[in-house]
mmCIF file of C-alpha atoms and ligand atoms in Angstrom:
data_model
loop_
_atom_site.group_PDB
_atom_site.id
_atom_site.type_symbol
_atom_site.label_atom_id
_atom_site.label_comp_id
_atom_site.label_asym_id
_atom_site.label_seq_id
_atom_site.Cartn_x
_atom_site.Cartn_y
_atom_site.Cartn_z
ATOM 1 C CA MET O 13 47.330 114.848 62.827
ATOM 2 C CA SER O 14 50.874 113.431 63.733
ATOM 3 C CA ILE O 15 53.713 113.617 61.255
ATOM 4 C CA ALA O 16 53.445 109.912 60.888
ATOM 5 C CA GLU O 17 49.736 110.082 60.045
ATOM 6 C CA GLY O 18 50.277 112.921 57.712
ATOM 7 C CA ILE O 19 52.993 111.007 55.775
ATOM 8 C CA ALA O 20 51.111 107.704 55.851
ATOM 9 C CA SER O 21 47.828 109.162 54.531
ATOM 10 C CA ILE O 22 49.729 110.737 51.623
ATOM 11 C CA GLN O 23 52.009 107.690 50.885
ATOM 12 C CA ASN O 24 49.039 105.383 50.856
ATOM 13 C CA SER O 25 47.211 107.279 48.291
ATOM 14 C CA ILE O 26 49.932 108.246 45.726
ATOM 15 C CA PRO O 27 50.889 105.943 42.856
ATOM 16 C CA SER O 28 54.433 104.303 43.183
ATOM 17 C CA ASN O 29 55.788 106.414 40.491
ATOM 18 C CA VAL O 30 55.097 109.675 42.321
ATOM 19 C CA THR O 31 57.793 110.988 44.805
ATOM 20 C CA LEU O 32 56.624 112.786 47.955
ATOM 21 C CA VAL O 33 58.957 115.642 48.955
ATOM 22 C CA ALA O 34 58.471 116.685 52.501
ATOM 23 C CA VAL O 35 58.660 120.439 52.591
ATOM 24 C CA SER O 36 60.415 121.201 55.906
ATOM 25 C CA LYS O 37 61.026 124.965 55.431
ATOM 26 C CA THR O 38 60.882 126.874 58.698
ATOM 27 C CA LYS O 39 60.614 123.564 60.727
ATOM 28 C CA PRO O 40 63.339 122.716 63.198
ATOM 29 C CA ILE O 41 65.898 119.985 62.853
ATOM 30 C CA GLU O 42 64.105 117.614 65.249
ATOM 31 C CA VAL O 43 60.966 117.687 63.137
ATOM 32 C CA ILE O 44 63.033 116.606 60.151
ATOM 33 C CA GLN O 45 64.680 113.782 62.213
ATOM 34 C CA GLU O 46 61.215 112.552 63.131
ATOM 35 C CA ALA O 47 60.074 112.345 59.513
ATOM 36 C CA TYR O 48 63.577 110.679 58.647
ATOM 37 C CA ALA O 49 62.929 108.024 61.264
ATOM 38 C CA LEU O 50 59.817 107.294 59.611
ATOM 39 C CA GLY O 51 61.577 106.635 56.353
ATOM 40 C CA MET O 52 61.302 109.974 54.591
ATOM 41 C CA ARG O 53 64.477 110.886 52.561
ATOM 42 C CA ASP O 54 63.335 113.652 50.219
ATOM 43 C CA PHE O 55 63.073 117.085 51.792
ATOM 44 C CA GLY O 56 62.311 120.477 50.362
ATOM 45 C CA GLU O 57 63.711 123.765 51.612
ATOM 46 C CA ASN O 58 63.276 127.338 49.891
ATOM 47 C CA ARG O 59 66.038 129.388 51.759
ATOM 48 C CA PRO O 60 69.592 128.691 50.885
ATOM 49 C CA ALA O 61 71.125 129.393 54.340
ATOM 50 C CA GLU O 62 68.476 127.307 56.079
ATOM 51 C CA LEU O 63 69.083 124.378 53.578
ATOM 52 C CA VAL O 64 72.896 124.501 54.084
ATOM 53 C CA GLU O 65 72.365 124.597 58.008
ATOM 54 C CA LYS O 66 70.107 121.602 57.900
ATOM 55 C CA ALA O 67 72.192 119.564 55.491
ATOM 56 C CA ASN O 68 75.219 120.053 57.686
ATOM 57 C CA ASN O 69 73.289 118.695 60.728
ATOM 58 C CA LEU O 70 71.340 115.808 59.308
ATOM 59 C CA PRO O 71 72.317 112.495 57.623
ATOM 60 C CA ASN O 72 74.065 112.286 54.300
ATOM 61 C CA ASP O 73 71.496 110.217 52.566
ATOM 62 C CA ILE O 74 68.880 112.803 52.618
ATOM 63 C CA ARG O 75 67.931 114.048 49.115
ATOM 64 C CA TRP O 76 67.565 117.864 49.447
ATOM 65 C CA HIS O 77 65.270 119.734 47.072
ATOM 66 C CA ALA O 78 65.803 123.412 46.580
ATOM 67 C CA ILE O 79 62.215 124.399 45.750
ATOM 68 C CA GLY O 80 61.891 128.187 45.991
ATOM 69 C CA HIS O 81 62.963 131.058 43.919
ATOM 70 C CA LEU O 82 66.664 131.242 44.000
ATOM 71 C CA GLN O 83 68.754 134.329 43.712
ATOM 72 C CA ARG O 84 71.841 133.939 41.316
ATOM 73 C CA ASN O 85 74.315 134.901 44.101
ATOM 74 C CA LYS O 86 73.151 132.020 46.179
ATOM 75 C CA ALA O 87 73.604 129.457 43.551
ATOM 76 C CA SER O 88 77.029 128.397 44.919
ATOM 77 C CA MET O 89 75.508 127.631 48.227
ATOM 78 C CA VAL O 90 72.964 125.154 47.064
ATOM 79 C CA THR O 91 74.515 123.377 44.155
ATOM 80 C CA PRO O 92 76.787 121.111 46.289
ATOM 81 C CA ILE O 93 73.983 119.842 48.432
ATOM 82 C CA SER O 94 70.980 119.739 46.282
ATOM 83 C CA THR O 95 69.556 116.572 44.630
ATOM 84 C CA LEU O 96 67.361 118.748 42.433
ATOM 85 C CA ILE O 97 66.985 122.505 41.923
ATOM 86 C CA HIS O 98 63.248 122.929 41.250
ATOM 87 C CA ALA O 99 62.955 126.606 40.308
ATOM 88 C CA VAL O 100 65.070 127.614 37.369
ATOM 89 C CA ASP O 101 63.128 130.646 36.334
ATOM 90 C CA SER O 102 65.565 132.533 34.034
ATOM 91 C CA VAL O 103 68.406 131.812 31.648
ATOM 92 C CA ARG O 104 70.599 133.958 33.893
ATOM 93 C CA LEU O 105 70.072 131.657 36.885
ATOM 94 C CA TYR O 106 70.661 128.632 34.672
ATOM 95 C CA ASP O 107 73.995 130.115 33.719
ATOM 96 C CA ALA O 108 74.849 130.990 37.269
ATOM 97 C CA LEU O 109 74.130 127.368 38.394
ATOM 98 C CA SER O 110 76.210 126.030 35.680
ATOM 99 C CA LYS O 111 79.198 127.788 36.911
ATOM 100 C CA HIS O 112 78.856 126.158 40.254
ATOM 101 C CA ALA O 113 77.405 122.787 39.247
ATOM 102 C CA GLY O 114 80.506 120.701 39.296
ATOM 103 C CA GLU O 115 80.193 117.722 37.103
ATOM 104 C CA LYS O 116 76.505 117.224 37.055
ATOM 105 C CA LEU O 117 73.451 119.040 38.481
ATOM 106 C CA ASP O 118 69.824 118.101 38.012
ATOM 107 C CA VAL O 119 67.264 121.015 37.580
ATOM 108 C CA LEU O 120 63.705 121.760 36.765
ATOM 109 C CA ILE O 121 62.560 124.713 34.756
ATOM 110 C CA GLN O 122 59.813 126.607 36.585
ATOM 111 C CA ILE O 123 56.828 127.573 34.365
ATOM 112 C CA HIS O 124 54.448 130.307 35.496
ATOM 113 C CA ILE O 125 51.022 128.728 35.223
ATOM 114 C CA ALA O 126 49.164 130.520 37.930
ATOM 115 C CA ASP O 127 46.924 133.484 37.566
ATOM 116 C CA GLU O 128 49.075 135.503 39.952
ATOM 117 C CA PRO O 129 51.808 137.858 38.844
ATOM 118 C CA ASN O 130 53.912 137.405 41.993
ATOM 119 C CA LYS O 131 54.753 133.779 41.131
ATOM 120 C CA HIS O 132 57.974 133.129 39.277
ATOM 121 C CA GLY O 133 58.817 131.212 36.120
ATOM 122 C CA PHE O 134 59.074 131.307 32.377
ATOM 123 C CA SER O 135 55.835 131.654 30.460
ATOM 124 C CA ALA O 136 55.088 128.442 28.550
ATOM 125 C CA ASP O 137 55.298 130.440 25.276
ATOM 126 C CA ASP O 138 58.642 132.148 26.101
ATOM 127 C CA PHE O 139 60.155 128.822 27.109
ATOM 128 C CA LYS O 140 59.000 127.143 23.857
ATOM 129 C CA LYS O 141 60.350 130.035 21.892
ATOM 130 C CA ILE O 142 63.736 129.714 23.530
ATOM 131 C CA LEU O 143 63.805 126.024 22.807
ATOM 132 C CA ASP O 144 62.912 126.709 19.241
ATOM 133 C CA VAL O 145 65.811 129.038 18.728
ATOM 134 C CA GLY O 146 68.098 126.671 20.502
ATOM 135 C CA GLY O 147 71.334 127.235 22.390
ATOM 136 C CA ASP O 148 70.254 128.815 25.646
ATOM 137 C CA PHE O 149 70.296 125.633 27.851
ATOM 138 C CA LEU O 150 73.302 123.750 26.597
ATOM 139 C CA SER O 151 75.517 123.509 29.625
ATOM 140 C CA PRO O 152 77.042 119.999 29.686
ATOM 141 C CA ASN O 153 76.899 119.790 33.397
ATOM 142 C CA ILE O 154 73.335 120.825 33.869
ATOM 143 C CA LYS O 155 70.557 118.267 33.177
ATOM 144 C CA ILE O 156 67.034 119.574 32.786
ATOM 145 C CA ARG O 157 65.022 116.825 34.318
ATOM 146 C CA GLY O 158 61.569 118.328 33.755
ATOM 147 C CA LEU O 159 59.264 121.138 34.729
ATOM 148 C CA MET O 160 57.809 122.641 38.004
ATOM 149 C CA GLY O 161 54.878 124.858 38.502
ATOM 150 C CA MET O 162 52.583 126.303 41.081
ATOM 151 C CA ALA O 163 48.806 126.624 40.634
ATOM 152 C CA THR O 164 46.894 129.682 41.632
ATOM 153 C CA PHE O 165 45.971 129.837 45.374
ATOM 154 C CA THR O 166 42.323 129.484 44.985
ATOM 155 C CA ASP O 167 39.265 127.154 45.934
ATOM 156 C CA ASN O 168 38.338 126.928 42.426
ATOM 157 C CA ASN O 169 39.429 123.260 41.586
ATOM 158 C CA SER O 170 38.638 123.501 37.916
ATOM 159 C CA GLN O 171 41.108 126.493 37.554
ATOM 160 C CA ILE O 172 43.768 124.487 39.294
ATOM 161 C CA MET O 173 43.170 121.572 37.106
ATOM 162 C CA SER O 174 43.273 123.465 33.969
ATOM 163 C CA GLU O 175 46.589 125.122 35.149
ATOM 164 C CA PHE O 176 48.178 121.866 35.885
ATOM 165 C CA LYS O 177 46.821 120.376 32.607
ATOM 166 C CA ALA O 178 48.593 123.088 30.790
ATOM 167 C CA LEU O 179 51.837 122.340 32.487
ATOM 168 C CA ARG O 180 51.423 118.645 31.654
ATOM 169 C CA THR O 181 50.661 119.500 27.974
ATOM 170 C CA LEU O 182 53.889 121.583 27.758
ATOM 171 C CA PHE O 183 55.877 118.810 29.428
ATOM 172 C CA ASP O 184 54.624 116.286 26.776
ATOM 173 C CA ASP O 185 55.171 118.759 23.858
ATOM 174 C CA ILE O 186 58.811 119.457 24.754
ATOM 175 C CA SER O 187 59.888 116.248 26.185
ATOM 176 C CA PRO O 188 61.243 114.887 22.874
ATOM 177 C CA THR O 189 63.703 117.874 22.857
ATOM 178 C CA PHE O 190 65.224 116.601 26.097
ATOM 179 C CA GLY O 191 65.069 112.796 25.797
ATOM 180 C CA LYS O 192 64.543 110.098 28.315
ATOM 181 C CA ASP O 193 65.987 111.693 31.349
ATOM 182 C CA PHE O 194 63.327 114.346 31.076
ATOM 183 C CA ASP O 195 61.061 112.585 33.525
ATOM 184 C CA THR O 196 60.049 114.823 36.455
ATOM 185 C CA LEU O 197 56.846 116.926 36.691
ATOM 186 C CA SER O 198 56.925 118.800 40.045
ATOM 187 C CA MET O 199 53.397 119.962 40.669
ATOM 188 C CA GLY O 200 51.082 119.762 43.656
ATOM 189 C CA MET O 201 51.326 121.050 47.306
ATOM 190 C CA SER O 202 49.278 120.473 50.455
ATOM 191 C CA GLY O 203 46.033 121.970 48.986
ATOM 192 C CA ASP O 204 46.193 120.689 45.609
ATOM 193 C CA TRP O 205 48.381 117.560 45.370
ATOM 194 C CA LYS O 206 45.458 115.205 44.624
ATOM 195 C CA ILE O 207 44.494 117.315 41.497
ATOM 196 C CA ALA O 208 48.203 117.402 40.507
ATOM 197 C CA ILE O 209 48.452 113.673 40.444
ATOM 198 C CA ASP O 210 45.303 113.268 38.446
ATOM 199 C CA GLU O 211 46.919 115.610 35.975
ATOM 200 C CA GLY O 212 50.138 113.621 35.681
ATOM 201 C CA SER O 213 52.501 114.990 38.528
ATOM 202 C CA THR O 214 55.445 112.762 39.234
ATOM 203 C CA LEU O 215 56.535 114.729 42.252
ATOM 204 C CA ILE O 216 54.523 116.536 44.913
ATOM 205 C CA ARG O 217 55.921 119.077 47.446
ATOM 206 C CA VAL O 218 53.900 118.844 50.573
ATOM 207 C CA GLY O 219 54.657 120.932 53.795
ATOM 208 C CA SER O 220 51.793 121.900 55.961
ATOM 209 C CA ALA O 221 49.733 118.752 55.259
ATOM 210 C CA ILE O 222 52.652 116.839 56.947
ATOM 211 C CA PHE O 223 54.187 119.343 59.428
ATOM 212 C CA GLY O 224 51.242 121.505 60.298
ATOM 213 C CA SER O 225 50.830 125.132 59.485
ATOM 214 C CA ARG O 226 53.963 127.487 59.398
ATOM 215 C CA ASN O 227 54.138 130.830 61.265
HETATM 216 C C1 PLP Y 322 56.133 126.009 50.781
HETATM 217 C C2 PLP Y 322 56.265 125.491 49.382
HETATM 218 C C3 PLP Y 322 55.581 124.266 49.252
HETATM 219 C C4 PLP Y 322 54.763 123.491 50.301
HETATM 220 O O1 PLP Y 322 53.670 124.261 50.653
HETATM 221 P P1 PLP Y 322 52.461 123.551 51.577
HETATM 222 O O2 PLP Y 322 51.261 124.414 51.079
HETATM 223 O O3 PLP Y 322 52.801 123.724 52.973
HETATM 224 O O4 PLP Y 322 52.387 122.149 51.168
HETATM 225 C C5 PLP Y 322 55.669 123.663 47.978
HETATM 226 N N1 PLP Y 322 56.329 124.283 46.949
HETATM 227 C C6 PLP Y 322 57.032 125.494 47.098
HETATM 228 C C7 PLP Y 322 57.682 125.998 46.028
HETATM 229 C C8 PLP Y 322 56.912 126.092 48.396
HETATM 230 O O5 PLP Y 322 57.573 127.313 48.583
#
């Protein structure tokens, strides 16, 4: 399947309120240019150096999504160029981002929903407890726009469904705390975006189903 066919087949089957982020990590500039020429403006990268390099060499109207686990000492690299940081997985990272955020930075909180210890994120319970106590996410220049999660890598669709459902439930539970700008639920990748949308995703992060497999 070509890049054009990959994008079209997804765009044609997602609701209009869902954003497709094309995950271009490891792919060369020319490949991003091809997707850009087809109208794509949202791209996801997980390595800060690669994100900076690509942003410097591609059009300014691209919306860059920093999607992967982010080390605190790399916060200053990504904050000036990212439209949305998807993976705030600790209070310490949140604090590091706030130091470099400038006037305003949009972020998502990553919640650990998978049955895999190596995935990052707050547990749903821990995050709720932090919110109940209050006070840990008060930087005026950082706006928490929603939640992000990655389901277990498995063929078991009902497990994926229940993990996404849990994230959606948490999202609904806590959204009154954050108000109307809390509007983004980032869940779903190449293998599970259809399930994610059924469970209420508003943003899917799709790489290999558009650009082919990575090395
Ligand atoms: C790589 C990556 C994706 C895209 O993965 P595909 O399976 O290629 O669609 C999505 N989200 C995150 C956080 C990633 O690191």
